[in-house]
Coordinates of C-alpha atoms and ligand atoms in Angstrom, one line a residue:
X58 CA 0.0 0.0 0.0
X59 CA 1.1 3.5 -1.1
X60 CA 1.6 6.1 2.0
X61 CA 0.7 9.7 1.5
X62 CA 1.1 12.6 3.6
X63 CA -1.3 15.1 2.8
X64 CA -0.6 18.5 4.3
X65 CA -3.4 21.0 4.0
X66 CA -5.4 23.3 6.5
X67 CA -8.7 23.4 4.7
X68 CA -10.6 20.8 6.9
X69 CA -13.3 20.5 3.9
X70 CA -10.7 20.0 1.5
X71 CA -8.8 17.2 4.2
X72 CA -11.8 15.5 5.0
X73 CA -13.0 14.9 0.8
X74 CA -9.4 14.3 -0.3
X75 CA -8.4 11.8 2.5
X76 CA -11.5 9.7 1.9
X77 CA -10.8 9.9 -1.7
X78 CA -7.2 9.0 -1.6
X79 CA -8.3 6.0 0.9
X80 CA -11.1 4.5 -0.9
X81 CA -8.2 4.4 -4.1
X82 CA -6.1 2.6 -1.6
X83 CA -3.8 4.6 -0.4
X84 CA -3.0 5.0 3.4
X85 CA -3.3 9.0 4.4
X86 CA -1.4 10.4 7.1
X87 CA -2.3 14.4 7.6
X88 CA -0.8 17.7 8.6
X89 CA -2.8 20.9 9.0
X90 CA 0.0 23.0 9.8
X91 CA 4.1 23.4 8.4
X92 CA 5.6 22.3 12.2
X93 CA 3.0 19.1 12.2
X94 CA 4.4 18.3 8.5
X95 CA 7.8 18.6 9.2
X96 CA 7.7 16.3 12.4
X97 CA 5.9 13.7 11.0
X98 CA 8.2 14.3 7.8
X99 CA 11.2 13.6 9.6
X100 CA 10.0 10.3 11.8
X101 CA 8.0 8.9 9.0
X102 CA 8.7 7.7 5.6
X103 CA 6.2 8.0 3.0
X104 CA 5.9 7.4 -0.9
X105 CA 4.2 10.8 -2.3
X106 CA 4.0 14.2 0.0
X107 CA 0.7 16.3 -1.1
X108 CA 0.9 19.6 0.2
X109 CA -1.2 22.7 0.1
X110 CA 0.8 26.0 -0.6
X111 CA -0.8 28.2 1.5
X112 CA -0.5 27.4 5.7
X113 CA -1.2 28.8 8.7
X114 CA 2.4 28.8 9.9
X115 CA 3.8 29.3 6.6
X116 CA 4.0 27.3 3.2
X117 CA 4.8 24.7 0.8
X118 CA 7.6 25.6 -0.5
X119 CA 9.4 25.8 2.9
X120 CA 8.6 22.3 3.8
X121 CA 9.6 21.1 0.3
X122 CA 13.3 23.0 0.5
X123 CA 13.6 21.4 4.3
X124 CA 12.6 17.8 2.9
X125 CA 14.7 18.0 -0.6
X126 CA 18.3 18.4 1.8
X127 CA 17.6 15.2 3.0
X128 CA 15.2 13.4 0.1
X129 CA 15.7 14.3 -3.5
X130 CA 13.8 11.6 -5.0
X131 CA 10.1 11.2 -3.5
X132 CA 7.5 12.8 -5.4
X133 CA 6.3 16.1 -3.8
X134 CA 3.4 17.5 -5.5
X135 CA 2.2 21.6 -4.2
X136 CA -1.5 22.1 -4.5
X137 CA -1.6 26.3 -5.8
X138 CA -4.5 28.7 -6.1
X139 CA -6.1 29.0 -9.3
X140 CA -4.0 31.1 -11.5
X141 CA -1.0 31.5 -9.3
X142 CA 1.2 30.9 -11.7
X143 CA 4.1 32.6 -9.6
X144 CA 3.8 30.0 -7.2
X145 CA 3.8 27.1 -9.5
X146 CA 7.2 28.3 -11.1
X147 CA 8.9 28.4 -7.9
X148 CA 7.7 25.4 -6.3
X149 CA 8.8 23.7 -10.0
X150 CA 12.4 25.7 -9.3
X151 CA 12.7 24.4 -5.9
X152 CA 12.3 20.6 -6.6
X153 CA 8.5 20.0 -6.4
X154 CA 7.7 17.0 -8.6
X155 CA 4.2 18.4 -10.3
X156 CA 1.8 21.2 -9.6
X157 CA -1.9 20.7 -9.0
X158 CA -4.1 23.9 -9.7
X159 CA -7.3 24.5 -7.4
X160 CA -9.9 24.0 -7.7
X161 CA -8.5 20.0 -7.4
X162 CA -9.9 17.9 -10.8
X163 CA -10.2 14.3 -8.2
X164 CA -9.9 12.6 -11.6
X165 CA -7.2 14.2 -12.6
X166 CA -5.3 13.9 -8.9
X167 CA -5.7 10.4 -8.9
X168 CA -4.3 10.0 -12.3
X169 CA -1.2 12.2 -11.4
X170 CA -1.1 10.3 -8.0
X171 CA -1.2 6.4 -9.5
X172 CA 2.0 7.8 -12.3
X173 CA 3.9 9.2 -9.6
X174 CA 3.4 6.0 -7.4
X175 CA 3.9 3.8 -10.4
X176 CA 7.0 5.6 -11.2
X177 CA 8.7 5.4 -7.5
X178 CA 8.1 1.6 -8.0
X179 CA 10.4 0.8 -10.5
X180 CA 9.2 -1.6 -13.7
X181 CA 9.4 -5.3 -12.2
X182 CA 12.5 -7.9 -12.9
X183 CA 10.7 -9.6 -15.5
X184 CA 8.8 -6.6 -17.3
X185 CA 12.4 -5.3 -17.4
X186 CA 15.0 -7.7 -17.9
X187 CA 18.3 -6.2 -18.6
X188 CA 17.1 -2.9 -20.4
X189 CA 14.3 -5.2 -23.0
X190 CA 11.0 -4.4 -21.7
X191 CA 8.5 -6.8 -22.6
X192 CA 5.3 -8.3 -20.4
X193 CA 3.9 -10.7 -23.1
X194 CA 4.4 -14.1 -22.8
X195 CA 6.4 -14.5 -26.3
X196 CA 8.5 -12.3 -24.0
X197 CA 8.6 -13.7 -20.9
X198 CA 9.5 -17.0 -22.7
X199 CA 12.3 -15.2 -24.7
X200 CA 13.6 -13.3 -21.8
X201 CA 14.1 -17.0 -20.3
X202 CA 15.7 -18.4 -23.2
X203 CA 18.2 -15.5 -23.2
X204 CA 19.1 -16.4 -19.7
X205 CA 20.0 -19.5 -20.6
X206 CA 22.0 -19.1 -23.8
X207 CA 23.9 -16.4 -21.6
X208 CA 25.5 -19.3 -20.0
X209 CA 26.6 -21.6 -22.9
X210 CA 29.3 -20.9 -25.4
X211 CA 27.2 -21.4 -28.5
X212 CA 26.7 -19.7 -31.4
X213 CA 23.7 -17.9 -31.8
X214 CA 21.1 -16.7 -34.8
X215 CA 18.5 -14.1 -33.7
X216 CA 15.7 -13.6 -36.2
X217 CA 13.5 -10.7 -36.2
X218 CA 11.9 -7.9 -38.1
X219 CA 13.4 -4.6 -38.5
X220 CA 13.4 -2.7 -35.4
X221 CA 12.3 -5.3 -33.0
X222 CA 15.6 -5.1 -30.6
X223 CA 17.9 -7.7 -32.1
X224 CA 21.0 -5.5 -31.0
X225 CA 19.5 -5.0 -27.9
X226 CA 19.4 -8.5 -27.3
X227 CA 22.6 -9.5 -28.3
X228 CA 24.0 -6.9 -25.9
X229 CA 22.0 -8.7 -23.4
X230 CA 23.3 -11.9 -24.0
X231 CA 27.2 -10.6 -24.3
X232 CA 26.3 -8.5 -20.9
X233 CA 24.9 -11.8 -19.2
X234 CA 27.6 -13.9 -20.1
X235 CA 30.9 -14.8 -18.9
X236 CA 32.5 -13.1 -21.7
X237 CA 31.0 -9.3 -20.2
X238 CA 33.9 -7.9 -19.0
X239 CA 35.2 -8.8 -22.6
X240 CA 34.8 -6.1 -25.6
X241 CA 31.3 -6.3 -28.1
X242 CA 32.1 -5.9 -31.5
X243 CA 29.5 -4.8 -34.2
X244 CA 30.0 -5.9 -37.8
X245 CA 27.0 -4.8 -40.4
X246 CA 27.6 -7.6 -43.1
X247 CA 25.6 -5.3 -45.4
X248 CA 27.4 -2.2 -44.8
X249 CA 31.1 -3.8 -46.4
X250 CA 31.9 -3.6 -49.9
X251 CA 32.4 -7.6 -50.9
X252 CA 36.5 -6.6 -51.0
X253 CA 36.4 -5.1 -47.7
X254 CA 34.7 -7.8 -46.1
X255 CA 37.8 -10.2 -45.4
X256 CA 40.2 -6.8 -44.3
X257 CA 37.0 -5.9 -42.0
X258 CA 37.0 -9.6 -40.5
X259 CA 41.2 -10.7 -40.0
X260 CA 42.3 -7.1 -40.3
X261 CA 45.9 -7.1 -42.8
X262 CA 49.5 -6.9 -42.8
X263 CA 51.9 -4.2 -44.0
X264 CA 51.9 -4.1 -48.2
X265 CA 49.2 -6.7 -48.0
X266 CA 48.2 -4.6 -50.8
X267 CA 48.3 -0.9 -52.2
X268 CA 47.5 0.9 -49.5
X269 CA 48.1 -1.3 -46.6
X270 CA 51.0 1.3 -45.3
X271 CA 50.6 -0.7 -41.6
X272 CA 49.3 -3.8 -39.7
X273 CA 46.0 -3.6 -38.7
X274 CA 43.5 -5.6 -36.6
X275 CA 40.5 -7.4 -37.8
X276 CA 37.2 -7.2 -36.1
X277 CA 37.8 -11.0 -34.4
X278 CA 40.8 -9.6 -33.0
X279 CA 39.3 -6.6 -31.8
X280 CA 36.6 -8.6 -30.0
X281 CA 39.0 -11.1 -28.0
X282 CA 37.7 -13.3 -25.7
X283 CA 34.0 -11.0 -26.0
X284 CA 31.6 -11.4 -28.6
X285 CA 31.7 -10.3 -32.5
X286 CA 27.8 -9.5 -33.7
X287 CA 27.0 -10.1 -37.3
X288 CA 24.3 -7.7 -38.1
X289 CA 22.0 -8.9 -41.3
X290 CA 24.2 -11.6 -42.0
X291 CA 21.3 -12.9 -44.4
X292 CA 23.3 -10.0 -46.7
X293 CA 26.6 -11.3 -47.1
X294 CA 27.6 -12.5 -50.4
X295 CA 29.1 -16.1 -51.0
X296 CA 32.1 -15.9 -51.1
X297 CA 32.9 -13.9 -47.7
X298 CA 30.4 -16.8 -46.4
X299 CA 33.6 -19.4 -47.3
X300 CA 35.3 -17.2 -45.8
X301 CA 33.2 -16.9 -42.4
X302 CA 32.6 -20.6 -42.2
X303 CA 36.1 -21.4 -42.5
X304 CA 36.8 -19.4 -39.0
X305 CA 33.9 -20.8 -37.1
X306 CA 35.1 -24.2 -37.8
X307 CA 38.7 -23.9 -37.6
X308 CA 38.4 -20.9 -34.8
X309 CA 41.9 -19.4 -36.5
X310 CA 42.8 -17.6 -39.3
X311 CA 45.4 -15.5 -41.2
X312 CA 45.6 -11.5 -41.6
X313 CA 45.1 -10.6 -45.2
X314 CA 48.9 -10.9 -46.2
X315 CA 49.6 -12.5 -43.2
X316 CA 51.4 -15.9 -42.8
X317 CA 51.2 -16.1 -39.0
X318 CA 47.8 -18.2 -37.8
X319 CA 45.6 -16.2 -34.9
X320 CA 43.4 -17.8 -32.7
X321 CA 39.6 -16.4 -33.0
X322 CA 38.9 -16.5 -29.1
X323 CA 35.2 -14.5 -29.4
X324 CA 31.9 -15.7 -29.2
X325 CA 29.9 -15.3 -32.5
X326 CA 26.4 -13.9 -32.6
X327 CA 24.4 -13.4 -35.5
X328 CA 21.3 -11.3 -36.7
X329 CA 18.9 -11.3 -39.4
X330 CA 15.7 -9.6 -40.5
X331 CA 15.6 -12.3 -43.6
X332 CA 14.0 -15.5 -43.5
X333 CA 17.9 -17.7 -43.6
X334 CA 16.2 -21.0 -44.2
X335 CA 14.5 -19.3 -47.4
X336 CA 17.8 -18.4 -48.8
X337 CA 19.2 -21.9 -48.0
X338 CA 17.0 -22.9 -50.5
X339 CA 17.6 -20.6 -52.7
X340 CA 20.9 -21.1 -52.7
X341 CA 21.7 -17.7 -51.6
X342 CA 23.0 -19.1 -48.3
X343 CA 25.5 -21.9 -47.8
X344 CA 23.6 -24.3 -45.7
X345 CA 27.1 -25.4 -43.4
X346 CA 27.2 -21.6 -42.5
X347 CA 23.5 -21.9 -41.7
X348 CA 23.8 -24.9 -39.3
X349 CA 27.6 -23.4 -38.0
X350 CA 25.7 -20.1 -36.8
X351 CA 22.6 -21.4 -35.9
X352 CA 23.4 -23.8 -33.3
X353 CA 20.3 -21.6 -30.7
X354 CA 18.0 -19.6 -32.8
X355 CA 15.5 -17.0 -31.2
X356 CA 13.2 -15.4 -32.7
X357 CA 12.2 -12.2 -31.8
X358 CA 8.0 -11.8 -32.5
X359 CA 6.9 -8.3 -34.0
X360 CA 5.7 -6.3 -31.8
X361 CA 2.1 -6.4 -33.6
X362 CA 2.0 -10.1 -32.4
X363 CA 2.4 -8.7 -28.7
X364 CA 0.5 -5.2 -28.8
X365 CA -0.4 -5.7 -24.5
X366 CA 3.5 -4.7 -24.2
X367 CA 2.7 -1.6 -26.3
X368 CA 1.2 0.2 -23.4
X369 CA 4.6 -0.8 -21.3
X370 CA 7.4 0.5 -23.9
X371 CA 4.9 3.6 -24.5
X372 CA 5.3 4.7 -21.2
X373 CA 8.6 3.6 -20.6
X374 CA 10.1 5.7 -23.9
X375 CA 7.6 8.5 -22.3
X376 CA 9.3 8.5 -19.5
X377 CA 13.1 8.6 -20.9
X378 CA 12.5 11.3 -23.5
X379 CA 10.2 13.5 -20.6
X380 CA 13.7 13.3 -18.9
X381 CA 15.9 14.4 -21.6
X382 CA 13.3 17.0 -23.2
X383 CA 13.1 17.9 -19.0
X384 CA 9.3 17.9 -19.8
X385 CA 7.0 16.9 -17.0
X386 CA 4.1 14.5 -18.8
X387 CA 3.3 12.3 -16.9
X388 CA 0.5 9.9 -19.3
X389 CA -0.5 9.2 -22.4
X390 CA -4.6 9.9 -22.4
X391 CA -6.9 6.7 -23.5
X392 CA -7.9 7.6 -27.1
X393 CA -3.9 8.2 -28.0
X394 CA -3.2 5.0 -26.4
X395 CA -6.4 3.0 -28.2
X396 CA -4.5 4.5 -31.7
X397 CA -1.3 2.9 -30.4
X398 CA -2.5 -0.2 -29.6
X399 CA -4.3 -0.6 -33.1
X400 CA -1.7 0.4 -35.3
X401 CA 0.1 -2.5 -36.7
X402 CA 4.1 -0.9 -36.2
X403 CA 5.4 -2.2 -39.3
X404 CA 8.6 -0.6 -38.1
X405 CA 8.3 -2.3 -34.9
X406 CA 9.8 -1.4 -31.6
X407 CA 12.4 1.3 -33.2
X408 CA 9.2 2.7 -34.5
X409 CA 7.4 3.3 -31.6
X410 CA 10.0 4.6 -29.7
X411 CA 10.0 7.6 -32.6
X412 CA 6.6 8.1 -32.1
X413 CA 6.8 8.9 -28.4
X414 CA 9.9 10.8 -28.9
X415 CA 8.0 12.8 -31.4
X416 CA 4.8 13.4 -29.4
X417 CA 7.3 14.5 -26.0
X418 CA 8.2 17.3 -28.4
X419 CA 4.8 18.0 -29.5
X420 CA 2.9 18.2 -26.5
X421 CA 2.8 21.5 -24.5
X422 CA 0.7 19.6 -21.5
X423 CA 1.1 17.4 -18.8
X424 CA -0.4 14.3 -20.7
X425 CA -0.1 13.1 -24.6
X426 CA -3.5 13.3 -26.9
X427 CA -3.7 11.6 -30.2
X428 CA -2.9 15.1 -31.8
X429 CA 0.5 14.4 -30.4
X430 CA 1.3 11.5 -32.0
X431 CA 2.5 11.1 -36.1
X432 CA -0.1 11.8 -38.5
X433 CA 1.3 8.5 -40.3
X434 CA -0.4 6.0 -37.1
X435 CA -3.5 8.6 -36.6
X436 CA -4.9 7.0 -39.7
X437 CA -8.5 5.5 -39.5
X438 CA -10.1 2.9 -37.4
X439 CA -10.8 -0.2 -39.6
X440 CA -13.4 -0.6 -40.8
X441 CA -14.8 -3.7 -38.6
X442 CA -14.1 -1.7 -35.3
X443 CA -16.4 0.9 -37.3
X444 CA -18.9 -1.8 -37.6
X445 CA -18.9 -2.9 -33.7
X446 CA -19.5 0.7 -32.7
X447 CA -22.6 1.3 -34.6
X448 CA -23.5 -1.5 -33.4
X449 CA -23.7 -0.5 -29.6
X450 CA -23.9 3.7 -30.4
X451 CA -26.2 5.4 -31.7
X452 CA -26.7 8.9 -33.8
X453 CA -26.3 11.2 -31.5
X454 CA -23.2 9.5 -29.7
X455 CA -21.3 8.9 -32.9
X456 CA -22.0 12.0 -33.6
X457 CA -20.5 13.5 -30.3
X458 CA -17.4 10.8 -31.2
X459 CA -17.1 12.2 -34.7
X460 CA -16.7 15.9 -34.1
X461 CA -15.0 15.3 -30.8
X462 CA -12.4 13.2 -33.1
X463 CA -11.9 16.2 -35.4
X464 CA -11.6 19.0 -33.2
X465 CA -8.5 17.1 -31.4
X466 CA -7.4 16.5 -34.8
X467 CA -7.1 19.9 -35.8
X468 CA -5.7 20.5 -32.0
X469 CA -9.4 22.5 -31.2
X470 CA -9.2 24.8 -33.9
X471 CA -13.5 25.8 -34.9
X472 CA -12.8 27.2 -37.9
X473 CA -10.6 24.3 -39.3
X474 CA -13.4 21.9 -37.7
X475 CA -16.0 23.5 -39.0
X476 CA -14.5 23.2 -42.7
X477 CA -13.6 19.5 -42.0
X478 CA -17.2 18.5 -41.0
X479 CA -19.1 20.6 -43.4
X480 CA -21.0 22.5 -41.1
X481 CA -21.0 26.3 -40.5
X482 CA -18.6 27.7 -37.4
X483 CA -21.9 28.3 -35.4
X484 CA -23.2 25.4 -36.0
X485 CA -20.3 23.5 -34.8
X486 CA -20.8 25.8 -31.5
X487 CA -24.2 24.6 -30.7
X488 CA -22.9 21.0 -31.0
X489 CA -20.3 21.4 -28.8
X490 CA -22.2 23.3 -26.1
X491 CA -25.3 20.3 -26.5
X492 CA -22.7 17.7 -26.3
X493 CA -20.8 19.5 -23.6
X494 CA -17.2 19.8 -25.5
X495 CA -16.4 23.1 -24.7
X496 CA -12.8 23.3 -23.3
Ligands
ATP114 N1 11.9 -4.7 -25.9 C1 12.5 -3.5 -26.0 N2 12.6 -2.8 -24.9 C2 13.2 -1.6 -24.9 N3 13.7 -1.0 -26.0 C3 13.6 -1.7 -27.1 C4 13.0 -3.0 -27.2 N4 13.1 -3.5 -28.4 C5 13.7 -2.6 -29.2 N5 14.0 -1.5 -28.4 C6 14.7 -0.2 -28.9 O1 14.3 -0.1 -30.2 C7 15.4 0.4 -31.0 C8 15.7 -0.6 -32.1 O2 16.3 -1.8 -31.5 P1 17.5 -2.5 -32.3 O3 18.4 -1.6 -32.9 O4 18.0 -3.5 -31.3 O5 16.6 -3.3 -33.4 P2 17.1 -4.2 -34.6 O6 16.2 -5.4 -34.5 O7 18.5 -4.4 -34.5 O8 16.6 -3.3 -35.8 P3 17.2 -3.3 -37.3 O9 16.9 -4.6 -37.9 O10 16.5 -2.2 -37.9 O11 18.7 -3.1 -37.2 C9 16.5 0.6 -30.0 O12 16.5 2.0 -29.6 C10 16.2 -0.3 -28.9 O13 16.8 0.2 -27.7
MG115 MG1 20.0 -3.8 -35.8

């Protein structure tokens, strides 16, 4: 259970918010004045401090000065006056975590309450393992098979669309292996001219060839006993595959030029977004390489195949890029969140994250609305959802959805709306006072 201390003189305002805050489960503890709050402060410890701005024996901001010498992390949220904005900008300067204008929106409070209380209990060992989030249970079963190919030696083929984490993942498995303390070395097999490919891998010796004015060091060297990641092996021509296959079965090999044979010490780990077994067939792919990389395979799903982690990674990115924007939202509202969770991320993870990073820079509140997000995933509700709600509407609620719809897509502009809906400006007004939209 989450403990509050709610300092506040108002005894109308204590007694509402106090039953309020306990029938959402949270345990109250209350101050009327600054001394009470600073006592109890000092021989209690509690997850979120509510305070009022205005008290009898002084204010807010005092007690929030006093508590962040000795606390800098617990959210402190200052309750101000309507339309003291004054106040609000200096309790923000002075460390408060979030303001809350009078009078309180309960709604609203509890919302900003169950983030903050979320936030200060961090994502769980297995909805965050190692840095991947991920609740599904494609995930959860992935997240165990990582663990255990972090302990073998074995080579390893990770298979996923573009953008699903395959680098993450591979970091994870370098990082949770013996070999961690070890270097990770990238290469991007379809990055390297075909002639580069070899000089890339075993690195050359002086006068190897025009140009070569020193020795230099392969990418296998330069990993040592870590790992060496193959990124989109699936692009790799033949003949550097000969090549390839010829280390991972000998585990030595010469410099280009060279006469003296190396060890290759590193662990290899591979990654495609290509279906390998296709181009086996195909002949595009030498089937010994396959089976010589492939020894575990894991495939990483699209995230369309797991959309309940969508809400997770949304509000995981919205919290990193609130911190580096230094932004303070603190939610994503449910209609933006419905339009996440029925797009179809063809882009995947990677893409998602660039959607949040791009509403952080678009939203000028404390919470992001669909308006926020990329026009690109805004795009219509398919048609069978359409279907299902006319089915349970009717007229005069679609209608409420439909115009409610437009005005956030043209971010409340009338005119605009007006012109989108094919109605005059005034009669858009009369809608929105009947159906109560009026901001
Ligand atoms: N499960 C996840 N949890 C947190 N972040 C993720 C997750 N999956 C992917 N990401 C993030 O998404 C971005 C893309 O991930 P990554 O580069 O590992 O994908 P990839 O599969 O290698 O993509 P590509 O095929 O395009 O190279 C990165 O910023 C990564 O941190
Ligand atoms: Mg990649």
């Amino acid at each position: 259970m989450q403990r509050i201390l709610l300092i506040e003189d108002e005894k109308n305002v204590v007694k509402i918010l106090s039953k309020i805050l306990q029938e959402n489960g949270y345990q109250v503890d209350i101050a009327f004045k600054k001394e009470e709050a600073l006592n109890l402060i000092n021989s209690n410890s509690y997850d979120i401090i509510l305070s009022d701005f205005q008290l009898p024996d002084g204010n807010g901001i005092e007690i929030l000065e006093i508590f962040r010498k000795k606390d800098k992390d617990t959210p402190f949220l200052i309750i101000t006056a309507y339309g003291s904005i004054n106040g609000a900008v200096e309790a923000m300067k002075k460390g408060a975590t979030h303001y809350i204008a009078k009078p309180i929106d309960f709604d609203n409070l509890l919302k900003i309450l169950s983030f903050y209380s979320e936030k200060s209990k961090p994502l769980t060992e297995t909805e965050n393992f190692h840095g991947i989030i991920g609740k599904s249970p494609k995930m959860q079963e992935l997240f165990q098979e990582i663990s255990i190919v972090s302990k073998s030696d074995s080579t390893v083929l990770i298979e996923g669309e573009s953008g699903t984490g395959k680098e993450l993942i591979a970091k994870a498995i370098h990082k949770l292996s013996k070999r961690a303390d070890e270097p990770f070395v990238a290469i991007n097999c379809s990055a390297i001219p075909l002639e580069l490919f070899e000089n890339e891998l075993f690195g050359h010796e002086k006068g190897a060839y025009t140009g070569a004015v020193g020795r230099e060091v392969g990418k296998i060297e330069l990993a040592r006993e870590g790992t060496l990641f193959l990124d989109e092996i699936g692009e790799l021509p033949l003949y550097p595959q000969a090549k390839l296959l010829r280390v991972l079965q000998e585990k030595e090999f010469y410099r280009v030029g060279g006469t003296e044979l190396i060890p290759a010490n590193c662990r290899f780990i591979s990654a495609t977004n290509k279906n390998l077994e296709q181009l086996v067939e195909e002949g595009k792919f030498r089937e010994d390489l396959f089976y010589r990389i492939n020894v575990v395979h894991l495939r990483i799903p699209p995230l369309r195949e797991r959309k309940e982690d969508i809400p997770l990674l949304a509000k995981y990115f919205l919290e990193k890029f609130s911190k580096i924007d230094d932004k303070e939202i603190y939610d994503i509202d449910s209609s933006a969140m419905e339009i996440l969770l029925e797009y179809d991320w063809p882009g995947n993870v990677r893409e998602l994250e660039n959607a949040i990073e791009r509403a952080v820079v678009m939203c000028q509140e404390d919470i992001v609305k669909p308006h926020h997000l990329p026009p690109r995933i805004q795009k219509k509700k398919s048609s069978s959802t359409l279907k299902a709600e006319i089915e349970t509407t009717n007229l005069l609620d679609l209608e409420k959805k439909i115009i409610h719809k437009v005005l956030e897509e043209v971010n409340w502009n009338q005119t605009k709306a007006a012109e989108k809906l094919g109605i005059s400006r005034k009669q858009l007004r009369t809608k929105m006072k009947n159906f109560g939209l009026l901001k």
